[in-house]
Each structure stands twice: as C-alpha cells, then as structure tokens.
mmCIF file of C-alpha atoms in Angstrom:
data_model
loop_
_atom_site.group_PDB
_atom_site.id
_atom_site.type_symbol
_atom_site.label_atom_id
_atom_site.label_comp_id
_atom_site.label_asym_id
_atom_site.label_seq_id
_atom_site.Cartn_x
_atom_site.Cartn_y
_atom_site.Cartn_z
ATOM 1 C CA GLY A 1 44.394 -69.501 -2.134
ATOM 2 C CA TRP A 2 44.261 -66.816 0.457
ATOM 3 C CA ARG A 3 43.496 -67.746 4.037
ATOM 4 C CA PHE A 4 40.644 -65.796 5.565
ATOM 5 C CA ILE A 5 41.701 -64.816 9.116
ATOM 6 C CA LEU A 6 39.882 -61.617 10.115
ATOM 7 C CA PHE A 7 36.748 -59.693 9.441
ATOM 8 C CA VAL A 8 35.331 -56.415 10.742
ATOM 9 C CA SER A 9 31.632 -55.979 11.407
ATOM 10 C CA GLY A 10 29.881 -52.629 11.684
ATOM 11 C CA GLY A 11 26.668 -50.948 10.661
ATOM 12 C CA ALA A 12 24.411 -53.453 12.410
ATOM 13 C CA ALA A 13 24.547 -55.744 15.413
ATOM 14 C CA LEU A 14 26.446 -58.980 14.870
ATOM 15 C CA PRO A 15 24.572 -61.900 16.490
ATOM 16 C CA GLU A 16 26.719 -63.642 19.121
ATOM 17 C CA GLU A 17 26.103 -67.002 17.439
ATOM 18 C CA VAL A 18 27.642 -65.685 14.206
ATOM 19 C CA GLN A 19 30.636 -64.251 16.052
ATOM 20 C CA ARG A 20 31.225 -67.522 17.909
ATOM 21 C CA PHE A 21 30.915 -69.539 14.662
ATOM 22 C CA TRP A 22 33.674 -67.534 12.993
ATOM 23 C CA GLU A 23 35.854 -67.626 16.092
ATOM 24 C CA ARG A 24 35.485 -71.430 16.321
ATOM 25 C CA SER A 25 36.501 -71.512 12.658
ATOM 26 C CA GLY A 26 39.775 -69.799 13.570
ATOM 27 C CA CYS A 27 38.943 -66.269 12.429
ATOM 28 C CA LEU A 28 39.366 -63.095 14.413
ATOM 29 C CA VAL A 29 36.239 -60.961 14.703
ATOM 30 C CA VAL A 30 36.333 -57.196 15.239
ATOM 31 C CA GLN A 31 33.177 -55.222 15.907
ATOM 32 C CA GLY A 32 33.012 -51.484 15.496
ATOM 33 C CA TYR A 33 30.312 -49.101 16.645
ATOM 34 C CA GLY A 34 29.552 -45.620 15.460
ATOM 35 C CA LEU A 35 27.286 -43.420 13.441
ATOM 36 C CA THR A 36 27.723 -41.094 10.497
ATOM 37 C CA GLU A 37 27.546 -38.201 12.986
ATOM 38 C CA THR A 38 30.564 -39.587 14.881
ATOM 39 C CA ALA A 39 32.785 -39.778 11.791
ATOM 40 C CA PRO A 40 32.012 -42.805 12.076
ATOM 41 C CA VAL A 41 33.706 -44.687 14.933
ATOM 42 C CA ILE A 42 32.902 -44.517 18.655
ATOM 43 C CA SER A 43 34.446 -47.827 19.720
ATOM 44 C CA ILE A 44 36.041 -50.976 18.384
ATOM 45 C CA SER A 45 36.500 -54.391 19.957
ATOM 46 C CA ASN A 46 39.768 -56.191 20.560
ATOM 47 C CA PRO A 47 39.836 -59.352 18.393
ATOM 48 C CA PHE A 48 42.046 -61.119 20.951
ATOM 49 C CA ASP A 49 39.590 -60.551 23.829
ATOM 50 C CA ARG A 50 37.354 -63.505 23.014
ATOM 51 C CA ASP A 51 35.561 -63.639 26.354
ATOM 52 C CA LYS A 52 33.455 -60.604 25.434
ATOM 53 C CA PRO A 53 31.199 -61.761 22.579
ATOM 54 C CA GLY A 54 28.726 -59.121 21.544
ATOM 55 C CA SER A 55 30.895 -56.307 22.879
ATOM 56 C CA VAL A 56 31.808 -53.444 20.574
ATOM 57 C CA GLY A 57 34.845 -52.749 22.732
ATOM 58 C CA LYS A 58 36.005 -49.658 24.530
ATOM 59 C CA PRO A 59 35.503 -46.093 23.303
ATOM 60 C CA LEU A 60 38.349 -44.547 21.343
ATOM 61 C CA GLY A 61 40.535 -42.123 23.293
ATOM 62 C CA ILE A 62 39.769 -39.080 21.134
ATOM 63 C CA GLN A 63 36.316 -38.674 22.624
ATOM 64 C CA GLU A 64 34.331 -38.624 25.820
ATOM 65 C CA PHE A 65 31.666 -41.206 26.319
ATOM 66 C CA LYS A 66 28.960 -41.957 28.873
ATOM 67 C CA LEU A 67 25.599 -43.586 29.340
ATOM 68 C CA GLY A 68 22.765 -41.135 29.852
ATOM 69 C CA PRO A 69 19.292 -41.722 31.262
ATOM 70 C CA GLY A 70 17.874 -45.089 30.267
ATOM 71 C CA GLY A 71 21.345 -46.243 29.229
ATOM 72 C CA GLU A 72 21.449 -44.079 26.102
ATOM 73 C CA VAL A 73 24.931 -43.842 24.595
ATOM 74 C CA TRP A 74 26.196 -40.244 24.652
ATOM 75 C CA VAL A 75 29.438 -39.130 23.022
ATOM 76 C CA LYS A 76 31.373 -35.909 22.406
ATOM 77 C CA GLY A 77 34.695 -35.131 20.858
ATOM 78 C CA PRO A 78 36.413 -33.728 17.773
ATOM 79 C CA ASN A 79 34.964 -36.514 15.606
ATOM 80 C CA VAL A 80 31.341 -35.607 16.426
ATOM 81 C CA THR A 81 29.436 -33.327 14.080
ATOM 82 C CA PRO A 82 28.194 -30.105 15.649
ATOM 83 C CA GLY A 83 24.946 -30.235 13.716
ATOM 84 C CA TYR A 84 22.899 -30.405 10.593
ATOM 85 C CA LEU A 85 21.836 -27.659 8.200
ATOM 86 C CA GLY A 86 19.976 -25.230 10.431
ATOM 87 C CA ALA A 87 19.942 -27.449 13.545
ATOM 88 C CA SER A 88 22.362 -28.479 16.276
ATOM 89 C CA ALA A 89 23.036 -32.177 16.872
ATOM 90 C CA LEU A 90 24.386 -31.540 20.375
ATOM 91 C CA ASP A 91 22.775 -30.764 23.702
ATOM 92 C CA GLU A 92 23.732 -27.657 25.692
ATOM 93 C CA GLU A 93 26.789 -29.435 27.187
ATOM 94 C CA GLY A 94 28.040 -30.671 23.800
ATOM 95 C CA TRP A 95 26.890 -34.313 24.040
ATOM 96 C CA PHE A 96 25.592 -36.146 20.996
ATOM 97 C CA ARG A 97 22.782 -38.508 21.956
ATOM 98 C CA THR A 98 22.962 -41.566 19.713
ATOM 99 C CA GLY A 99 19.497 -43.033 20.335
ATOM 100 C CA ASP A 100 21.169 -46.386 21.082
ATOM 101 C CA VAL A 101 20.877 -48.107 24.444
ATOM 102 C CA GLY A 102 24.085 -49.567 25.802
ATOM 103 C CA GLU A 103 25.586 -51.117 28.889
ATOM 104 C CA LEU A 104 29.125 -51.183 30.208
ATOM 105 C CA ASP A 105 30.776 -54.150 31.872
ATOM 106 C CA GLU A 106 33.232 -53.910 34.765
ATOM 107 C CA LYS A 107 36.143 -53.327 32.339
ATOM 108 C CA GLY A 108 34.421 -50.573 30.339
ATOM 109 C CA HIS A 109 33.440 -52.701 27.316
ATOM 110 C CA LEU A 110 30.321 -51.397 25.589
ATOM 111 C CA ARG A 111 27.481 -53.672 24.508
ATOM 112 C CA ILE A 112 24.691 -52.199 22.402
ATOM 113 C CA ARG A 113 21.307 -53.414 23.647
ATOM 114 C CA GLY A 114 19.023 -51.788 21.089
ATOM 115 C CA ARG A 115 17.436 -48.515 20.109
ATOM 116 C CA ILE A 116 15.536 -46.321 22.564
ATOM 117 C CA LYS A 117 12.540 -46.279 20.252
ATOM 118 C CA ASP A 118 12.504 -50.113 20.208
ATOM 119 C CA VAL A 119 12.480 -50.629 24.000
ATOM 120 C CA ILE A 120 9.206 -51.963 25.393
ATOM 121 C CA VAL A 121 8.398 -50.367 28.761
ATOM 122 C CA THR A 122 5.982 -52.584 30.689
ATOM 123 C CA SER A 123 3.381 -51.442 33.218
ATOM 124 C CA GLU A 124 5.823 -52.655 35.908
ATOM 125 C CA GLY A 125 8.412 -50.203 34.568
ATOM 126 C CA GLU A 126 10.678 -52.922 33.154
ATOM 127 C CA ASN A 127 12.638 -52.188 29.973
ATOM 128 C CA VAL A 128 12.426 -55.134 27.580
ATOM 129 C CA PHE A 129 14.584 -55.325 24.477
ATOM 130 C CA PRO A 130 12.626 -57.176 21.764
ATOM 131 C CA ALA A 131 15.815 -58.376 20.055
ATOM 132 C CA ASP A 132 16.911 -60.194 23.241
ATOM 133 C CA VAL A 133 13.569 -61.976 23.566
ATOM 134 C CA GLU A 134 13.484 -62.826 19.847
ATOM 135 C CA ALA A 135 17.004 -64.292 20.085
ATOM 136 C CA ALA A 136 16.043 -66.430 23.094
ATOM 137 C CA LEU A 137 12.941 -67.691 21.305
ATOM 138 C CA SER A 138 14.842 -68.382 18.078
ATOM 139 C CA ARG A 139 17.416 -70.486 19.955
ATOM 140 C CA THR A 140 14.626 -72.641 21.358
ATOM 141 C CA GLY A 141 13.898 -75.914 19.591
ATOM 142 C CA GLY A 142 10.700 -75.948 17.572
ATOM 143 C CA VAL A 143 10.736 -72.231 16.663
ATOM 144 C CA ARG A 144 10.957 -71.354 12.975
ATOM 145 C CA GLU A 145 10.367 -67.590 13.324
ATOM 146 C CA ALA A 146 9.759 -65.187 16.216
ATOM 147 C CA CYS A 147 8.683 -61.558 16.395
ATOM 148 C CA VAL A 148 8.373 -59.644 19.676
ATOM 149 C CA LEU A 149 6.423 -56.415 20.070
ATOM 150 C CA GLY A 150 4.778 -54.256 22.683
ATOM 151 C CA ALA A 151 0.984 -54.228 22.813
ATOM 152 C CA PRO A 152 -0.515 -51.174 24.521
ATOM 153 C CA GLY A 153 -2.030 -51.815 27.916
ATOM 154 C CA PRO A 154 -2.995 -49.792 30.976
ATOM 155 C CA GLY A 155 0.099 -48.104 32.400
ATOM 156 C CA GLY A 156 2.490 -49.482 29.788
ATOM 157 C CA ASP A 157 3.011 -52.079 27.110
ATOM 158 C CA ARG A 158 2.695 -55.840 27.400
ATOM 159 C CA VAL A 159 5.355 -57.956 25.759
ATOM 160 C CA GLN A 160 3.823 -60.107 23.033
ATOM 161 C CA ALA A 161 5.464 -62.728 20.842
ATOM 162 C CA VAL A 162 4.269 -63.955 17.479
ATOM 163 C CA LEU A 163 5.681 -67.416 16.803
ATOM 164 C CA ILE A 164 5.820 -69.688 13.806
ATOM 165 C CA LEU A 165 6.473 -73.126 15.237
ATOM 166 C CA GLU A 166 7.446 -76.491 13.867
ATOM 167 C CA GLU A 167 4.499 -78.854 13.447
ATOM 168 C CA ARG A 168 4.748 -80.636 16.832
ATOM 169 C CA ALA A 169 6.123 -77.797 18.957
ATOM 170 C CA ASP A 170 4.207 -76.688 22.053
ATOM 171 C CA ALA A 171 3.948 -72.892 22.388
ATOM 172 C CA GLU A 172 3.784 -72.857 26.204
ATOM 173 C CA SER A 173 6.857 -75.076 26.464
ATOM 174 C CA VAL A 174 8.757 -72.921 23.961
ATOM 175 C CA VAL A 175 7.952 -69.725 25.878
ATOM 176 C CA ALA A 176 8.879 -71.298 29.243
ATOM 177 C CA GLN A 177 12.211 -72.518 27.849
ATOM 178 C CA ALA A 178 13.016 -69.110 26.296
ATOM 179 C CA ASN A 179 12.066 -67.294 29.517
ATOM 180 C CA ALA A 180 14.446 -69.533 31.485
ATOM 181 C CA GLY A 181 17.319 -68.086 29.434
ATOM 182 C CA LEU A 182 16.331 -64.444 29.916
ATOM 183 C CA GLN A 183 16.839 -62.074 32.810
ATOM 184 C CA PRO A 184 13.776 -61.790 35.044
#
C-alpha cells in the first residue's frame, strides 16, 4: 500500500512525545500555527529541522509578528481580519492580539506556551503554564493522571496538582521528580 511519510498538525498543540514518536518512525512532522482571524496561518515549521521539537516554526513573510507584554503573540498583515461585525479585532496600531503566549528561540522559531487566560501567576510573580507542569508529572513513573490549577491565595495563585497515582506510588517523590525536570 501507500507509505505514510508526512503529516501536518494544526488546531491544537502537538505533544513533543507524539512528534518524536512519528519522527523515530521515519515520518516528517509539520506543525502550523494560526487562528481563523489570521486566515488561518501565522507560521509553519520546517519538517527537516528536527532539533526544534514543539516549535511551530518561523512566521510567514506576508505578515509582521512580535511578542507583546507577557509574551503574547501579536500579528498584523494582509491575512489578518480587521474585525468582527460591529467591532474591531485590531489595536490602534493594527496588531491582532492572539491570546496565546509564545517564546522565540535564538533563530526566531516560535513555540506556543499556552493561553494567557490559562497562565497561573503566583504571589512571587512567576508565570506558570499548567500544561508544562502536567506534562512533567505525566512523564513521571507512577502517575496515571495529572491536573494542574491555580488556587487563589494572598497576592496571587498557588500552583496545585491533583494526581491519580498507581497503587504504590509516593506523591512526594513524584512531585520532586517532576519538579527536577521543570524550570525553577
């Protein structure tokens, strides 16, 4: 039959483990990023640049692109809608604010970190992305399911994890191991 050699992922984040699985299987993986309001592509990854898992590539040349306050992805260009019925989608300088938080590496590759509304801001002023913590917990032996959320506290939220563990797993050990794989 046909040989499956390439697939394109878009619409939701592709877990790095899934990308690496398909790449180890000999397939090329392309990730695209965009929204309906950006008709629909902002960036697309290079399938031959395999040292950037999780990256959605560089922005397309038809548009301008930058990271705003808090790392929010901002874009403008001919592919961006000017607005909705009765309301503008752009700020006064013509930027469309996506609501996604991103980061750029030294070569200009974009990685989507999460949604602004999903970021947990701690009382220390740290921005914590629940998906990153959930992924670290899920990779830890003994964890069946993990859910991370912010619990209100004085001055900001506290990061809380709800875990469903295997029968003999130790919660403190699981958390310590997951924390070792996360940024401080």
